[in-house]
Amino acid sequence: MDGNGRWAKKRFRNRVYGHEAGIDSVKAVIKCCLEWGIPYLTLYAFSKENWKRPSSEIQALWQLMKRFLHAELPVLVEHGVRVVHIGDREGLPEDICRLLDEAVEKTACGSSLYLQVALNYGGRQEIVRAVRLIAEKVKSGVLDPSAISVETINTHLFTGEVPDPDLLIRTSGEFRVSNFLLWQIAYTEIYITDVLWPDFREREFLKAVEDYQRRERRFGMTSEQVEAREIAHLS
Ligand code: IPE
Ligand code: MG
C-alpha cells in the first residue's frame, strides 16, 4: 500500500493525511474482494524496515491502525472476514497486539475472505524464522533433514496453509518487492500501477484484476501445454 506520503504532499498536507486517506482504499479493496469472491487478501501495512521512519509518523500509523480495528471489527465480523496477522508480534505496541488478538479471535469463524494483515513483517525475517523452526525439529529428531521439502518451508511460514498469491499489486509506480512474501511470490503475477494508494479504489482494483485475467500463467510450461491442459479441463 504505497504512495500515501506522495498523495498528501501533492495536496500540501502532512504524510499522516495520506495514511488516513489510505484507510478508505483498504475498506474499498476489502469490499471488492467480498463482492467479487476473492477469497484471500494480504495487506502490507507495516514492514520491518518501516521502523526507520520518524517516530511521530510511526505513532500516527499505530493510532490509525487502532482506530481502524476498533471501528471496522463489527463490519468485518458481519461480512465473514477472517483476520489473521502475519509478521512478528514482538516489537509491536502492546495495545496493537491486544486489538489484533481480539480481531483474530472475533473473526475466527469468518469464511468469506481470509484477510492477512502484514504488520512488523519482512519476507527475509519470515524465512529465517521458518529455518529456525525447522532446525529445532531436526535437532529434536522429529524431522529428518532429507525430508525437508518446499512444502516443509511453506508450512513453517506465517502464511502456513494459505495458497501462494496469484496477483501482487504494487501501487505508486515502484518496481520493487520490498521484502514482501519473498518465498510465496515465486510464480505470482505482478501488477504495477502509478496510482497512489489513496487513489486505489474499486475502479483501479478492477483494472488490476482485468489485467491479471489477460495473463497466461505457464508455470514453466509452453503455451501449447497450457492450452491443452485448459481444453482437457473443460471437457
Ligand atoms: C504507505 O505509503 C506505506 C505505509 C503504510 C507504511 P508511504 O508512506 O510509503 O508513501 P510514500 O512512499 O512516501 O509516498
Ligand atoms: Mg513508500
mmCIF file of C-alpha atoms and ligand atoms in Angstrom:
data_model
loop_
_atom_site.group_PDB
_atom_site.id
_atom_site.type_symbol
_atom_site.label_atom_id
_atom_site.label_comp_id
_atom_site.label_asym_id
_atom_site.label_seq_id
_atom_site.Cartn_x
_atom_site.Cartn_y
_atom_site.Cartn_z
ATOM 1 C CA MET A 1 0.000 0.000 0.000
ATOM 2 C CA ASP A 2 2.462 2.600 -1.226
ATOM 3 C CA GLY A 3 2.150 6.268 -2.074
ATOM 4 C CA ASN A 4 0.300 7.741 0.899
ATOM 5 C CA GLY A 5 3.074 10.264 1.584
ATOM 6 C CA ARG A 6 3.275 11.451 -2.012
ATOM 7 C CA TRP A 7 -0.505 11.703 -2.213
ATOM 8 C CA ALA A 8 -0.514 14.016 0.803
ATOM 9 C CA LYS A 9 2.463 16.040 -0.452
ATOM 10 C CA LYS A 10 0.664 16.750 -3.713
ATOM 11 C CA ARG A 11 -2.068 18.323 -1.576
ATOM 12 C CA PHE A 12 0.360 20.284 0.612
ATOM 13 C CA ARG A 13 -0.654 18.221 3.621
ATOM 14 C CA ASN A 14 1.360 16.128 6.048
ATOM 15 C CA ARG A 15 2.043 12.428 5.475
ATOM 16 C CA VAL A 16 -0.487 11.298 8.079
ATOM 17 C CA TYR A 17 -3.250 12.860 5.996
ATOM 18 C CA GLY A 18 -2.218 10.464 3.227
ATOM 19 C CA HIS A 19 -2.281 7.461 5.554
ATOM 20 C CA GLU A 20 -5.769 8.469 6.672
ATOM 21 C CA ALA A 21 -6.948 8.617 3.078
ATOM 22 C CA GLY A 22 -5.321 5.220 2.522
ATOM 23 C CA ILE A 23 -7.691 3.660 5.059
ATOM 24 C CA ASP A 24 -10.604 4.310 2.704
ATOM 25 C CA SER A 25 -8.750 2.394 -0.005
ATOM 26 C CA VAL A 26 -8.323 -0.502 2.425
ATOM 27 C CA LYS A 27 -12.070 -0.532 3.019
ATOM 28 C CA ALA A 28 -12.798 -0.281 -0.720
ATOM 29 C CA VAL A 29 -10.474 -3.170 -1.581
ATOM 30 C CA ILE A 30 -11.918 -5.414 1.146
ATOM 31 C CA LYS A 31 -15.421 -4.638 -0.130
ATOM 32 C CA CYS A 32 -14.412 -5.570 -3.680
ATOM 33 C CA CYS A 33 -12.909 -8.885 -2.535
ATOM 34 C CA LEU A 34 -16.168 -9.731 -0.795
ATOM 35 C CA GLU A 35 -18.277 -8.734 -3.799
ATOM 36 C CA TRP A 36 -16.090 -10.426 -6.402
ATOM 37 C CA GLY A 37 -15.467 -13.584 -4.412
ATOM 38 C CA ILE A 38 -11.731 -13.128 -3.985
ATOM 39 C CA PRO A 39 -11.028 -15.481 -1.064
ATOM 40 C CA TYR A 40 -7.608 -14.215 0.080
ATOM 41 C CA LEU A 41 -6.183 -10.745 0.547
ATOM 42 C CA THR A 42 -2.897 -9.725 2.120
ATOM 43 C CA LEU A 43 -2.316 -6.093 3.045
ATOM 44 C CA TYR A 44 1.259 -4.980 3.619
ATOM 45 C CA ALA A 45 0.627 -2.393 6.313
ATOM 46 C CA PHE A 46 3.932 -2.070 8.178
ATOM 47 C CA SER A 47 7.273 -3.599 7.259
ATOM 48 C CA LYS A 48 10.285 -4.393 9.403
ATOM 49 C CA GLU A 49 12.014 -1.536 7.586
ATOM 50 C CA ASN A 50 9.254 0.968 8.369
ATOM 51 C CA TRP A 51 10.703 1.275 11.898
ATOM 52 C CA LYS A 52 13.302 3.575 10.318
ATOM 53 C CA ARG A 53 10.628 6.269 9.862
ATOM 54 C CA PRO A 54 10.283 9.255 12.206
ATOM 55 C CA SER A 55 8.706 8.112 15.454
ATOM 56 C CA SER A 56 5.924 10.697 15.089
ATOM 57 C CA GLU A 57 4.827 9.029 11.842
ATOM 58 C CA ILE A 58 5.058 5.549 13.358
ATOM 59 C CA GLN A 59 2.917 6.666 16.298
ATOM 60 C CA ALA A 60 0.353 8.133 13.944
ATOM 61 C CA LEU A 61 0.258 4.867 11.981
ATOM 62 C CA TRP A 62 -0.479 2.882 15.168
ATOM 63 C CA GLN A 63 -3.193 5.356 16.094
ATOM 64 C CA LEU A 64 -4.780 4.906 12.689
ATOM 65 C CA MET A 65 -4.458 1.154 12.920
ATOM 66 C CA LYS A 66 -6.188 1.168 16.291
ATOM 67 C CA ARG A 67 -8.949 3.395 15.033
ATOM 68 C CA PHE A 68 -9.436 1.157 12.017
ATOM 69 C CA LEU A 69 -9.559 -2.084 14.022
ATOM 70 C CA HIS A 70 -11.898 -0.545 16.555
ATOM 71 C CA ALA A 71 -14.339 0.917 14.048
ATOM 72 C CA GLU A 72 -14.244 -1.852 11.463
ATOM 73 C CA LEU A 73 -14.190 -5.005 13.578
ATOM 74 C CA PRO A 74 -18.004 -5.329 13.761
ATOM 75 C CA VAL A 75 -18.207 -4.747 9.999
ATOM 76 C CA LEU A 76 -15.558 -7.403 9.342
ATOM 77 C CA VAL A 77 -17.366 -9.887 11.599
ATOM 78 C CA GLU A 78 -20.689 -9.126 9.905
ATOM 79 C CA HIS A 79 -19.256 -9.826 6.447
ATOM 80 C CA GLY A 80 -17.468 -13.022 7.385
ATOM 81 C CA VAL A 81 -13.946 -11.647 7.066
ATOM 82 C CA ARG A 82 -11.361 -13.672 8.920
ATOM 83 C CA VAL A 83 -8.453 -11.526 10.122
ATOM 84 C CA VAL A 84 -5.009 -13.049 10.558
ATOM 85 C CA HIS A 85 -1.760 -11.321 11.439
ATOM 86 C CA ILE A 86 1.464 -12.138 9.623
ATOM 87 C CA GLY A 87 4.740 -10.775 10.979
ATOM 88 C CA ASP A 88 6.417 -10.612 14.349
ATOM 89 C CA ARG A 89 4.339 -9.826 17.403
ATOM 90 C CA GLU A 90 7.499 -8.979 19.245
ATOM 91 C CA GLY A 91 8.185 -5.290 18.784
ATOM 92 C CA LEU A 92 4.564 -4.317 18.171
ATOM 93 C CA PRO A 93 2.960 -1.977 20.716
ATOM 94 C CA GLU A 94 1.020 -3.882 23.374
ATOM 95 C CA ASP A 95 -2.328 -2.270 22.607
ATOM 96 C CA ILE A 96 -1.947 -3.133 18.926
ATOM 97 C CA CYS A 97 -1.251 -6.761 19.877
ATOM 98 C CA ARG A 98 -4.338 -6.803 22.065
ATOM 99 C CA LEU A 99 -6.547 -5.349 19.340
ATOM 100 C CA LEU A 100 -5.100 -7.779 16.797
ATOM 101 C CA ASP A 101 -5.782 -10.714 19.144
ATOM 102 C CA GLU A 102 -9.320 -9.514 19.572
ATOM 103 C CA ALA A 103 -9.790 -9.164 15.812
ATOM 104 C CA VAL A 104 -8.314 -12.614 15.167
ATOM 105 C CA GLU A 105 -10.483 -14.177 17.875
ATOM 106 C CA LYS A 106 -13.756 -12.463 16.959
ATOM 107 C CA THR A 107 -13.371 -13.163 13.241
ATOM 108 C CA ALA A 108 -12.099 -16.746 13.594
ATOM 109 C CA CYS A 109 -15.321 -18.182 12.094
ATOM 110 C CA GLY A 110 -15.269 -15.902 9.050
ATOM 111 C CA SER A 111 -15.247 -17.819 5.789
ATOM 112 C CA SER A 112 -15.906 -15.201 3.088
ATOM 113 C CA LEU A 113 -12.486 -13.558 2.992
ATOM 114 C CA TYR A 114 -9.210 -14.553 4.592
ATOM 115 C CA LEU A 115 -7.507 -11.243 5.334
ATOM 116 C CA GLN A 116 -3.832 -11.360 6.211
ATOM 117 C CA VAL A 117 -2.534 -8.148 7.727
ATOM 118 C CA ALA A 118 1.242 -7.885 7.426
ATOM 119 C CA LEU A 119 2.428 -5.857 10.402
ATOM 120 C CA ASN A 120 6.036 -5.768 11.524
ATOM 121 C CA TYR A 121 6.547 -8.135 8.607
ATOM 122 C CA GLY A 122 9.609 -8.900 6.497
ATOM 123 C CA GLY A 123 9.943 -11.709 3.962
ATOM 124 C CA ARG A 124 13.567 -12.465 4.776
ATOM 125 C CA GLN A 125 12.873 -12.471 8.504
ATOM 126 C CA GLU A 126 9.957 -14.828 7.887
ATOM 127 C CA ILE A 127 12.261 -17.256 6.079
ATOM 128 C CA VAL A 128 14.857 -17.047 8.875
ATOM 129 C CA ARG A 129 12.119 -17.832 11.394
ATOM 130 C CA ALA A 130 10.964 -20.826 9.339
ATOM 131 C CA VAL A 131 14.533 -22.148 9.097
ATOM 132 C CA ARG A 132 14.896 -21.883 12.873
ATOM 133 C CA LEU A 133 11.624 -23.718 13.488
ATOM 134 C CA ILE A 134 12.668 -26.467 11.086
ATOM 135 C CA ALA A 135 16.154 -26.677 12.636
ATOM 136 C CA GLU A 136 14.573 -27.167 16.065
ATOM 137 C CA LYS A 137 12.581 -30.106 14.734
ATOM 138 C CA VAL A 138 15.667 -31.601 13.138
ATOM 139 C CA LYS A 139 17.605 -31.147 16.376
ATOM 140 C CA SER A 140 14.947 -32.847 18.453
ATOM 141 C CA GLY A 141 14.785 -35.711 15.977
ATOM 142 C CA VAL A 142 11.172 -35.280 14.812
ATOM 143 C CA LEU A 143 12.236 -34.250 11.317
ATOM 144 C CA ASP A 144 14.764 -35.883 9.028
ATOM 145 C CA PRO A 145 16.780 -33.313 7.027
ATOM 146 C CA SER A 146 16.313 -35.358 3.854
ATOM 147 C CA ALA A 147 12.540 -34.997 4.295
ATOM 148 C CA ILE A 148 12.682 -31.191 4.114
ATOM 149 C CA SER A 149 10.763 -30.075 1.034
ATOM 150 C CA VAL A 150 9.164 -26.966 -0.433
ATOM 151 C CA GLU A 151 6.055 -27.997 1.481
ATOM 152 C CA THR A 152 8.027 -28.088 4.754
ATOM 153 C CA ILE A 153 9.133 -24.499 4.225
ATOM 154 C CA ASN A 154 5.583 -23.465 3.229
ATOM 155 C CA THR A 155 4.068 -24.793 6.422
ATOM 156 C CA HIS A 156 6.606 -23.035 8.639
ATOM 157 C CA LEU A 157 5.953 -19.581 7.191
ATOM 158 C CA PHE A 158 3.391 -17.223 8.724
ATOM 159 C CA THR A 159 1.183 -17.894 5.711
ATOM 160 C CA GLY A 160 1.032 -21.618 6.586
ATOM 161 C CA GLU A 161 -1.590 -23.399 4.527
ATOM 162 C CA VAL A 162 -2.675 -20.298 2.614
ATOM 163 C CA PRO A 163 -2.109 -20.666 -1.156
ATOM 164 C CA ASP A 164 0.562 -18.563 -2.851
ATOM 165 C CA PRO A 165 -0.763 -15.228 -4.105
ATOM 166 C CA ASP A 166 -1.998 -15.137 -7.704
ATOM 167 C CA LEU A 167 -1.567 -11.393 -8.019
ATOM 168 C CA LEU A 168 0.704 -8.853 -6.362
ATOM 169 C CA ILE A 169 -0.403 -5.251 -6.775
ATOM 170 C CA ARG A 170 2.236 -2.580 -6.347
ATOM 171 C CA THR A 171 0.954 0.986 -6.222
ATOM 172 C CA SER A 172 2.798 4.296 -6.712
ATOM 173 C CA GLY A 173 4.896 3.038 -9.620
ATOM 174 C CA GLU A 174 7.695 1.381 -7.664
ATOM 175 C CA PHE A 175 9.391 -1.544 -9.373
ATOM 176 C CA ARG A 176 10.487 -3.461 -6.318
ATOM 177 C CA VAL A 177 9.273 -6.165 -3.996
ATOM 178 C CA SER A 178 10.327 -4.504 -0.712
ATOM 179 C CA ASN A 179 10.706 -7.706 1.322
ATOM 180 C CA PHE A 180 7.107 -8.793 0.757
ATOM 181 C CA LEU A 181 6.216 -12.522 0.786
ATOM 182 C CA LEU A 182 9.542 -13.355 -0.865
ATOM 183 C CA TRP A 183 9.106 -17.123 -0.795
ATOM 184 C CA GLN A 184 5.415 -17.098 -1.677
ATOM 185 C CA ILE A 185 5.608 -14.893 -4.793
ATOM 186 C CA ALA A 186 7.791 -17.306 -6.805
ATOM 187 C CA TYR A 187 5.110 -17.537 -9.543
ATOM 188 C CA THR A 188 2.892 -14.607 -8.650
ATOM 189 C CA GLU A 189 1.762 -12.229 -11.394
ATOM 190 C CA ILE A 190 2.898 -8.687 -10.649
ATOM 191 C CA TYR A 191 0.838 -5.609 -11.479
ATOM 192 C CA ILE A 192 2.449 -2.210 -11.118
ATOM 193 C CA THR A 193 0.442 0.978 -11.324
ATOM 194 C CA ASP A 194 1.419 4.631 -10.945
ATOM 195 C CA VAL A 195 -1.763 5.222 -8.954
ATOM 196 C CA LEU A 196 -1.016 6.210 -5.365
ATOM 197 C CA TRP A 197 -2.579 4.009 -2.693
ATOM 198 C CA PRO A 198 -5.192 6.576 -1.515
ATOM 199 C CA ASP A 199 -6.494 6.708 -5.104
ATOM 200 C CA PHE A 200 -6.570 2.935 -5.443
ATOM 201 C CA ARG A 201 -10.276 2.168 -5.201
ATOM 202 C CA GLU A 202 -12.745 -0.128 -6.982
ATOM 203 C CA ARG A 203 -12.016 1.158 -10.493
ATOM 204 C CA GLU A 204 -8.263 0.687 -10.128
ATOM 205 C CA PHE A 205 -8.619 -2.704 -8.458
ATOM 206 C CA LEU A 206 -10.871 -3.819 -11.313
ATOM 207 C CA LYS A 207 -8.221 -2.738 -13.816
ATOM 208 C CA ALA A 208 -5.635 -4.824 -11.960
ATOM 209 C CA VAL A 209 -7.891 -7.889 -11.925
ATOM 210 C CA GLU A 210 -8.727 -7.482 -15.622
ATOM 211 C CA ASP A 211 -5.042 -7.187 -16.427
ATOM 212 C CA TYR A 212 -4.417 -10.349 -14.437
ATOM 213 C CA GLN A 213 -7.162 -12.166 -16.345
ATOM 214 C CA ARG A 214 -5.335 -11.482 -19.610
ATOM 215 C CA ARG A 215 -2.114 -13.087 -18.378
ATOM 216 C CA GLU A 216 -1.091 -16.560 -19.406
ATOM 217 C CA ARG A 217 0.312 -18.393 -16.413
ATOM 218 C CA ARG A 218 2.616 -21.072 -17.729
ATOM 219 C CA PHE A 219 4.499 -22.101 -14.584
ATOM 220 C CA GLY A 220 7.456 -23.111 -16.743
ATOM 221 C CA MET A 221 5.381 -24.931 -19.360
ATOM 222 C CA THR A 222 4.918 -23.967 -23.022
ATOM 223 C CA SER A 223 1.903 -22.063 -24.260
ATOM 224 C CA GLU A 224 0.727 -25.179 -26.146
ATOM 225 C CA GLN A 225 0.847 -27.272 -22.999
ATOM 226 C CA VAL A 226 -1.145 -24.701 -21.080
ATOM 227 C CA GLU A 227 -3.798 -24.636 -23.812
ATOM 228 C CA ALA A 228 -4.001 -28.428 -23.963
ATOM 229 C CA ARG A 229 -4.488 -28.549 -20.201
ATOM 230 C CA GLU A 230 -7.231 -25.947 -20.374
ATOM 231 C CA ILE A 231 -9.078 -27.904 -23.078
ATOM 232 C CA ALA A 232 -8.727 -31.116 -21.053
ATOM 233 C CA HIS A 233 -10.125 -29.255 -18.074
ATOM 234 C CA LEU A 234 -13.176 -28.080 -19.992
ATOM 235 C CA SER A 235 -14.072 -31.477 -21.415
HETATM 236 C C1 IPE B 1 2.295 3.978 2.804
HETATM 237 O O1 IPE B 1 2.873 4.819 1.887
HETATM 238 C C2 IPE B 1 3.221 2.978 3.451
HETATM 239 C C3 IPE B 1 2.868 2.608 4.833
HETATM 240 C C4 IPE B 1 1.662 2.439 5.259
HETATM 241 C C5 IPE B 1 3.959 2.419 5.798
HETATM 242 P P1 IPE B 1 4.190 5.673 2.113
HETATM 243 O O2 IPE B 1 4.150 6.345 3.434
HETATM 244 O O3 IPE B 1 5.377 4.797 1.877
HETATM 245 O O4 IPE B 1 4.079 6.761 0.956
HETATM 246 P P2 IPE B 1 5.250 7.427 0.089
HETATM 247 O O5 IPE B 1 6.086 6.303 -0.475
HETATM 248 O O6 IPE B 1 6.030 8.316 0.985
HETATM 249 O O7 IPE B 1 4.513 8.165 -0.974
HETATM 250 MG MG MG B 2 6.619 4.436 0.290
#
